[in-house]
Coordinates of C-alpha atoms and ligand atoms in Angstrom, one line a residue:
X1 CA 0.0 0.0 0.0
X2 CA 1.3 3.5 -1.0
X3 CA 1.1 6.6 1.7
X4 CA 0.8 9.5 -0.7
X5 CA 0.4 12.7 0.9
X6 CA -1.1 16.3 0.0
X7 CA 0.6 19.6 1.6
X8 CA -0.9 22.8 1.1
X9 CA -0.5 25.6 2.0
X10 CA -3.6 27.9 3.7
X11 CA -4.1 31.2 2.2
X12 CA -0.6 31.0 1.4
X13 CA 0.0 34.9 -0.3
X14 CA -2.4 36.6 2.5
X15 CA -0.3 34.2 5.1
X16 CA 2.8 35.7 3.6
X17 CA 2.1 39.5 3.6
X18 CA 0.9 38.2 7.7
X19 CA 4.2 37.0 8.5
X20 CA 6.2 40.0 7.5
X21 CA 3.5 42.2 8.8
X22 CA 2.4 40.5 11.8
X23 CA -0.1 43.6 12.5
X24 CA -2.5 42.3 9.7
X25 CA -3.5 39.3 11.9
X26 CA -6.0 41.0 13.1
X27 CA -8.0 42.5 9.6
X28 CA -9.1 41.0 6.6
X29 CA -6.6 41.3 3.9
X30 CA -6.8 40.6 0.2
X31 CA -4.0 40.3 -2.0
X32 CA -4.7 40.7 -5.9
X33 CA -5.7 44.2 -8.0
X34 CA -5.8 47.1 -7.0
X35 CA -9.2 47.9 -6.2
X36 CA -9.2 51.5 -7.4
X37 CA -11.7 52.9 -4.7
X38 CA -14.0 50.1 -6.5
X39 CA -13.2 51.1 -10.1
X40 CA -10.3 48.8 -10.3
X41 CA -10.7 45.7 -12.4
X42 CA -8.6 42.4 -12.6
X43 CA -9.4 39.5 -9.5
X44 CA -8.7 39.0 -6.0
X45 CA -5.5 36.5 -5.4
X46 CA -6.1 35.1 -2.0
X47 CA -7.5 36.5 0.7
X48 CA -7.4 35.5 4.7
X49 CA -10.2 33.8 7.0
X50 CA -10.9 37.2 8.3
X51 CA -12.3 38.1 4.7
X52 CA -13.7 35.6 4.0
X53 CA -16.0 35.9 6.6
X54 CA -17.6 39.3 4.5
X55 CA -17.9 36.8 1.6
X56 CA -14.3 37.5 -0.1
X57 CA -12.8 34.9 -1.8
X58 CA -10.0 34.2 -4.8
X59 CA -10.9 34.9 -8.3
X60 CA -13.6 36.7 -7.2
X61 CA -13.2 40.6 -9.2
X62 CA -11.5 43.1 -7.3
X63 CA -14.1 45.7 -7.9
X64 CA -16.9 43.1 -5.7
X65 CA -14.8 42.8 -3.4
X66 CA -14.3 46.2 -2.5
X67 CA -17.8 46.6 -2.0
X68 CA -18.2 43.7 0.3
X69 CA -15.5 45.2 2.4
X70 CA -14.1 48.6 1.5
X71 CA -11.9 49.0 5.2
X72 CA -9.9 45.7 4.0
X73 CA -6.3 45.8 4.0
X74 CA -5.5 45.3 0.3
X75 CA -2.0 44.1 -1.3
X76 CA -0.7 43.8 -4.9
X77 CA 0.6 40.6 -5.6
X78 CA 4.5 40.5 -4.7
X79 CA 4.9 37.1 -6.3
X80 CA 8.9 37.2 -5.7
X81 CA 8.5 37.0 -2.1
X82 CA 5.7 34.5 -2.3
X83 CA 8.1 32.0 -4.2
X84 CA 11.0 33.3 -2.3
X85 CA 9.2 31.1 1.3
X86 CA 7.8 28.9 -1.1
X87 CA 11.3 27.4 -1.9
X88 CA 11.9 27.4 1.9
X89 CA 9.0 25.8 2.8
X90 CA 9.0 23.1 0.0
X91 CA 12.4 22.6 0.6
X92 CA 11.5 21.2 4.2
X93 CA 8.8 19.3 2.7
X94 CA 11.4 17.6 0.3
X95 CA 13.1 16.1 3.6
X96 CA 9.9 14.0 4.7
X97 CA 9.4 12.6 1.1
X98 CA 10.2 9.7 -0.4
X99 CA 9.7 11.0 -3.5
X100 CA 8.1 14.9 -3.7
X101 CA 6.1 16.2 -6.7
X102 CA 5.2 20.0 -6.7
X103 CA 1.8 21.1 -8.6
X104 CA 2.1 24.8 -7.6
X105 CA 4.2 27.6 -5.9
X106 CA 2.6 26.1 -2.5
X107 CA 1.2 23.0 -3.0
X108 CA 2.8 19.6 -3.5
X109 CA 2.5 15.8 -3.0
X110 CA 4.8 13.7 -1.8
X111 CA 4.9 9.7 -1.9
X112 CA 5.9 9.0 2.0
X113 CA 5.4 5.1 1.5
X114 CA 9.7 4.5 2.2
X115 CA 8.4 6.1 5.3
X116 CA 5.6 5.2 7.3
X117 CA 4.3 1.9 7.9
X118 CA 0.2 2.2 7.8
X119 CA -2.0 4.8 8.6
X120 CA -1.3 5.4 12.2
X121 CA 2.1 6.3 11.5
X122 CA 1.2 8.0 8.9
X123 CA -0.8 10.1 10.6
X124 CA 1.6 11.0 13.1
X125 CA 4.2 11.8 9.9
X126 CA 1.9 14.1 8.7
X127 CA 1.2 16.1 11.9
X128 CA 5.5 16.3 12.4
X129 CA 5.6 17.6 9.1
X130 CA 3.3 20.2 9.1
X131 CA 4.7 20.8 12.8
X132 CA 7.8 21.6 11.0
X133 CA 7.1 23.5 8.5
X134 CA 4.7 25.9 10.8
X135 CA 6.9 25.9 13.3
X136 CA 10.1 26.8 11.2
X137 CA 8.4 29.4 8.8
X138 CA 5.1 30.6 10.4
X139 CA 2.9 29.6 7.9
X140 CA 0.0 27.6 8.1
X141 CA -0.5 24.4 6.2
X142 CA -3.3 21.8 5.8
X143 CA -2.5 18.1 5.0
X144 CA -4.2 14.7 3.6
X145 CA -3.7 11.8 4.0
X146 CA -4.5 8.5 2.0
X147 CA -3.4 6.0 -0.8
X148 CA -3.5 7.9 -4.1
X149 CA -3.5 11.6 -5.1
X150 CA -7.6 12.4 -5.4
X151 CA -8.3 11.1 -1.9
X152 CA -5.1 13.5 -0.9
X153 CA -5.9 16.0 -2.9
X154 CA -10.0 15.4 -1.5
X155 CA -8.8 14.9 2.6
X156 CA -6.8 17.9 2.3
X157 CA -9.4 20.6 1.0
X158 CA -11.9 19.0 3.5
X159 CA -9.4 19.1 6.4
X160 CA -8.9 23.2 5.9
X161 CA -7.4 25.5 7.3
X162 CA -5.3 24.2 9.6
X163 CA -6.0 20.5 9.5
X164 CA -4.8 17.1 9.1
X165 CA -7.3 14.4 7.4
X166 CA -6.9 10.9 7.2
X167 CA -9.0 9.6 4.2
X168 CA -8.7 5.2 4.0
X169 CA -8.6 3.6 0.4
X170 CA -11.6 1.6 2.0
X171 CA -13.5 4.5 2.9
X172 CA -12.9 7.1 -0.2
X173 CA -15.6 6.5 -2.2
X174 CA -18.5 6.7 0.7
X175 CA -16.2 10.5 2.0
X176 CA -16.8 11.5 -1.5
X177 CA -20.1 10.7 -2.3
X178 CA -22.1 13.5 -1.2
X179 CA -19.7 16.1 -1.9
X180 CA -20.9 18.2 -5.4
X181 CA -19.8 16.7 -8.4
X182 CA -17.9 20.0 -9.4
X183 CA -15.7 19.9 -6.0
X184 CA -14.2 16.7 -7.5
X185 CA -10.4 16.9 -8.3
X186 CA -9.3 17.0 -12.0
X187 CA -13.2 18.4 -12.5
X188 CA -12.9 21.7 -13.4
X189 CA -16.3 24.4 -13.9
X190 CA -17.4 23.4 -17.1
X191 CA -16.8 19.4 -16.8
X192 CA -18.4 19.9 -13.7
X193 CA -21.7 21.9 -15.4
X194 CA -21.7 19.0 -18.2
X195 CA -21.9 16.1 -15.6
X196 CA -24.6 18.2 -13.7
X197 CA -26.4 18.5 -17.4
X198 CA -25.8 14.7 -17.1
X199 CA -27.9 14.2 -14.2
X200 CA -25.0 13.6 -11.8
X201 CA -25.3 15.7 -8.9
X202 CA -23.4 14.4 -6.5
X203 CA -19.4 12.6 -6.5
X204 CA -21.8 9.6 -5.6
X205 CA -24.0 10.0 -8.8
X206 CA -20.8 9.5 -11.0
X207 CA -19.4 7.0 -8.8
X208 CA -22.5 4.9 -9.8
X209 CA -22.5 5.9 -13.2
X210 CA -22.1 3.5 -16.2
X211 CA -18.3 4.0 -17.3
X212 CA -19.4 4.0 -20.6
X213 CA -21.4 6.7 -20.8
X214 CA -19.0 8.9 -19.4
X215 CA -15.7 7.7 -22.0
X216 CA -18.2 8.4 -25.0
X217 CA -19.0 11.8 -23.5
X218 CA -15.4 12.5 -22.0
X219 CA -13.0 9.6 -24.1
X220 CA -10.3 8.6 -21.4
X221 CA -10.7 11.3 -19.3
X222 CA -14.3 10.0 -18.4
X223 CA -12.9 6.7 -17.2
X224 CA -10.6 8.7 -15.4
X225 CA -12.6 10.4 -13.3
X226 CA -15.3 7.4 -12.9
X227 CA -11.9 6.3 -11.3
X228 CA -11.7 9.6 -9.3
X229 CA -15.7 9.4 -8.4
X230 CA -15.1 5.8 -6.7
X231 CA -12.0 6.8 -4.6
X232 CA -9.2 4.9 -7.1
X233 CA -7.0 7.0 -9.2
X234 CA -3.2 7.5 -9.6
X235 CA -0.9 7.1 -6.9
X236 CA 2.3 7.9 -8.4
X237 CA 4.6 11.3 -7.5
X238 CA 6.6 12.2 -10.3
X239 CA 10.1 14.1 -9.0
X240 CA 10.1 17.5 -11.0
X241 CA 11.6 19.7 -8.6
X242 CA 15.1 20.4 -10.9
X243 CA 17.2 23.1 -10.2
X244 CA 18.7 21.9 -13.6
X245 CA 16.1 22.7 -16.2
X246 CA 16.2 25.2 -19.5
X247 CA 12.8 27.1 -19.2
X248 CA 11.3 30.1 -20.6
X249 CA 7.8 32.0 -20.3
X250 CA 5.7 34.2 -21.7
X251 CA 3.3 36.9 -20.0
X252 CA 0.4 38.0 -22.1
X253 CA -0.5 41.8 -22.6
X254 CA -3.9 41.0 -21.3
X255 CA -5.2 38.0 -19.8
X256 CA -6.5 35.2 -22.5
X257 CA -8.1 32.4 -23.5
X258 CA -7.5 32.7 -27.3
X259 CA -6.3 29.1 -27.8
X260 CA -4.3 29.6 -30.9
X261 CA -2.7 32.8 -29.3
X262 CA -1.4 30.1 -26.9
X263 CA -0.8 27.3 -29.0
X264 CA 1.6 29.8 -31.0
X265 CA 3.1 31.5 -27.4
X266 CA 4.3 27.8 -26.5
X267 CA 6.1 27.0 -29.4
X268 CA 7.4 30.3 -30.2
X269 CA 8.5 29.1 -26.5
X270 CA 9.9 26.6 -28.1
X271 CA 11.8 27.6 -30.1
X272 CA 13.8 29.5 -27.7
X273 CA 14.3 26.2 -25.8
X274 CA 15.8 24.9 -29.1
X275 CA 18.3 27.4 -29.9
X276 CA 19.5 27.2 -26.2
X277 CA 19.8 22.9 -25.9
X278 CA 21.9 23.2 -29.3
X279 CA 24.0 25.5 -28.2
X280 CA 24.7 23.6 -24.6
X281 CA 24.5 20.3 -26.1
X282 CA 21.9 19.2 -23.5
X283 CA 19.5 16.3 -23.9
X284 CA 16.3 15.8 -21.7
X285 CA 14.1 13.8 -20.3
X286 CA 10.9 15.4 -18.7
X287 CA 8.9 18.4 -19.8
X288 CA 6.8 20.8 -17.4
X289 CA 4.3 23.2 -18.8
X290 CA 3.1 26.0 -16.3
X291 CA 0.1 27.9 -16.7
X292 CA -0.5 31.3 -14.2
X293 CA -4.1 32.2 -13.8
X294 CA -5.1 35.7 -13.7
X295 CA -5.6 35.2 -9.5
X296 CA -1.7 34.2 -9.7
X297 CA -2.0 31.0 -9.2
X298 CA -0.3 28.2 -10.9
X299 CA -0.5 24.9 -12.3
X300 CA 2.6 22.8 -13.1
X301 CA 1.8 19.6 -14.9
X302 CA 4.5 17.5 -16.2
X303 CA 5.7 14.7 -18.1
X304 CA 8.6 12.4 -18.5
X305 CA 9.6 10.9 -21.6
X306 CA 11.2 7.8 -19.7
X307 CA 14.3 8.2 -22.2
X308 CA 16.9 11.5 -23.3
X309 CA 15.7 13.6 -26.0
X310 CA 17.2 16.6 -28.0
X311 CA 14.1 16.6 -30.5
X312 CA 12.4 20.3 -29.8
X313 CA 9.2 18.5 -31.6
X314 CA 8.6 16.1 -29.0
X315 CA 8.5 19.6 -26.1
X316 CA 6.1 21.1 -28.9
X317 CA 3.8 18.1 -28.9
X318 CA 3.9 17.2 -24.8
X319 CA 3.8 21.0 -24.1
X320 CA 0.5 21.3 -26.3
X321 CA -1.1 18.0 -25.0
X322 CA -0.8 19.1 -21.4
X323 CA -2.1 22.6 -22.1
X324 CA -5.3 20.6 -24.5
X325 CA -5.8 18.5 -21.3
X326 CA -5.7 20.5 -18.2
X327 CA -6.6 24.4 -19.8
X328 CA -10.5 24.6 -20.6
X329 CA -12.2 26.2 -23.2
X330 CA -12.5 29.6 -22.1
X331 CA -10.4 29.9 -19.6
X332 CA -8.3 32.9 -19.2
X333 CA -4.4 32.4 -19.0
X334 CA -1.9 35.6 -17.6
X335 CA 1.2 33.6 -18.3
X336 CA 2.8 30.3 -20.0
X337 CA 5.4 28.3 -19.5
X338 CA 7.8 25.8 -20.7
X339 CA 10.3 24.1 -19.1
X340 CA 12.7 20.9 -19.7
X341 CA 14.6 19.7 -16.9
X342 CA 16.7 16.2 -16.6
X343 CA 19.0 17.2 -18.2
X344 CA 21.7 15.1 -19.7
X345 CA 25.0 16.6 -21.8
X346 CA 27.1 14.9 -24.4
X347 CA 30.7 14.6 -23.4
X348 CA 31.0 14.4 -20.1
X349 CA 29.3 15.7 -16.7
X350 CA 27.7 18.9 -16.1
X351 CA 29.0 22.0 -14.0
X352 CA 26.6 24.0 -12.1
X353 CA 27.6 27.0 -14.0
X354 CA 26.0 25.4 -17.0
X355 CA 22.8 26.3 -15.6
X356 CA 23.1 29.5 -14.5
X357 CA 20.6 31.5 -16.8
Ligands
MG418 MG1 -3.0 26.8 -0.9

């Protein structure tokens, strides 16, 4: 049986600007846009407990928020700093993994199977690690618990804010089965509106559903989450945290979600990537794509080729697939990335320096 674990971290930009400013424990603050006296537009990044109690919340516009509260305390987004304690933090998190896959700038799972040795233990592993890492940086953290990365993914969100949850492979599919089918992860708004269409309601409706209705709607990602729906799913954690990697990204002017404007962003990406592995001689082996939302957050999905590569077309195609598989239709993108990492060079050994860029 694996142990794979979700950390994440609780209103982790709001929990930021609170550690440096400690005097903001007491208000609610929202990091994002600038509100402009309630003219501003663009969307609120996180916000803490305190504002969410006046109905705040991310990705909400800045503008509604401001109404909803106008005495907040409100930050722009100082992303450096964020991923400056993110590094720290993950870094700890690193030490209690057997193997540690991060998704985003504070969220990551980690395979603790090596580890632990059932569920007891592994529930007193995951209240030393989020010990640590609150006791070491000051931030809060939630964690779950459980055999592959849904029910993680699933424990942790209902374990929030500061909580630990402990979600048995036996018992996934009955905690899931009330919860809306939209709340289910890898489910994202409009999957979630088709299933409703559907006539499945709750993460118990699809768990009872027949698979083959869903793969003729959805093709393999309907199996998938059928999968997700009965408390199975993947329990692998993929290593992508690389210090060596070639990457390079692109901000948009304005926030889209013109797909071919994308498309042509990551291999115009790629192309850059190209030019530099030629030059260096590198050959590689996985390839990340990240995606910033216009709230700042992230998504970091990966792949790994299982063999070294120097054929830019192979980036080109993985780069595109992820973003077909994990962007919707409609949904608005700030930034793209592209990154290759497992790195490998012909003629001998690689020097740090060969990655300084
Ligand atoms: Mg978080």
């Amino acid at each position: 049986m694996k142990i794979i674990m979700l950390i994440d971290m609780d209103y982790f930009f709001a929990a930021c600007e609170e550690l440096r400013h400690p005097e903001l424990r007491e208000k609610p603050v929202v990091v994002g846009a600038d509100p402009k006296g309630g003219k501003g537009r663009g969307v609120v990044s996180t916000c803490n407990y305190l504002a969410r109690r006046y109905g705040i919340h991310s990705a909400m516009p800045i503008s509604m928020a401001y109404r909803l509260k106008p005495d907040a305390v409100f930050l722009p987004v100082d992303y450096e700093y964020y991923e400056e304690m993110s590094r720290k933090v993950m870094q700890r998190v690193k030490e209690f993994a057997t193997r540690f896959e991060q998704v985003s700038v504070d969220e990551a799972f980690i395979d603790v199977s090596g580890k632990v040795d059932g569920y007891d233990s592994a529930l007193s592993y995951a209240k030393e690690l989020k010990e640590s890492v609150t006791k070491s940086y000051g931030l809060p953290c939630s964690v779950g618990v459980s055999t592959n990365r849904v029910l993680a993914k699933m424990a942790c969100e209902a374990g929030k804010p500061d909580g630990i949850m402990l979600v048995k492979e036996e018992d996934g599919a009955k905690f899931l089965a009330k919860m809306p089918v939209g709340k289910l992860y890898g489910v994202g708004k409009k999957t979630g509106e088709k299933l409703q269409g559907m006539g499945y309601k709750s993460i118990g409706d699809l768990a009872r559903a027949n698979p083959v209705n869903l793969v003729s709607e959805f093709g393999s990602y309907g199996a998938e989450i059928y999968r997700s729906a009965n408390g199975k799913g993947d329990d692998s954690v993929v290593e992508n945290y690389e210090v060596k990697s070639i990457g390079r990204e692109r901000t948009f002017q304005e926030d889209t979600s013109d797909r071919d404007e994308i498309r042509r962003q990551i291999i115009s990406i790629c192309k850059e990537i190209k030019t530099e592995i030629e030059k260096q001689g590198f050959s590689f082996k996985t390839i990340t794509l990240k995606i910033r939302y216009p709230d700042f957050t992230e998504q970091l999905r990966g792949k790994s080729l299982g063999h070294y590569s120097n054929d830019i077309s192979q980036v080109e195609d993985v780069a595109i697939r992820l973003f077909e598989r994990y962007v919707e239709h409609g949904e608005r993108i700030r930034k793209i990335g592209v990154r290759i990492s497992s790195l490998s060079k012909k003629g001998g050994q690689m020097r740090m320096s060969d990655f300084a860029n």
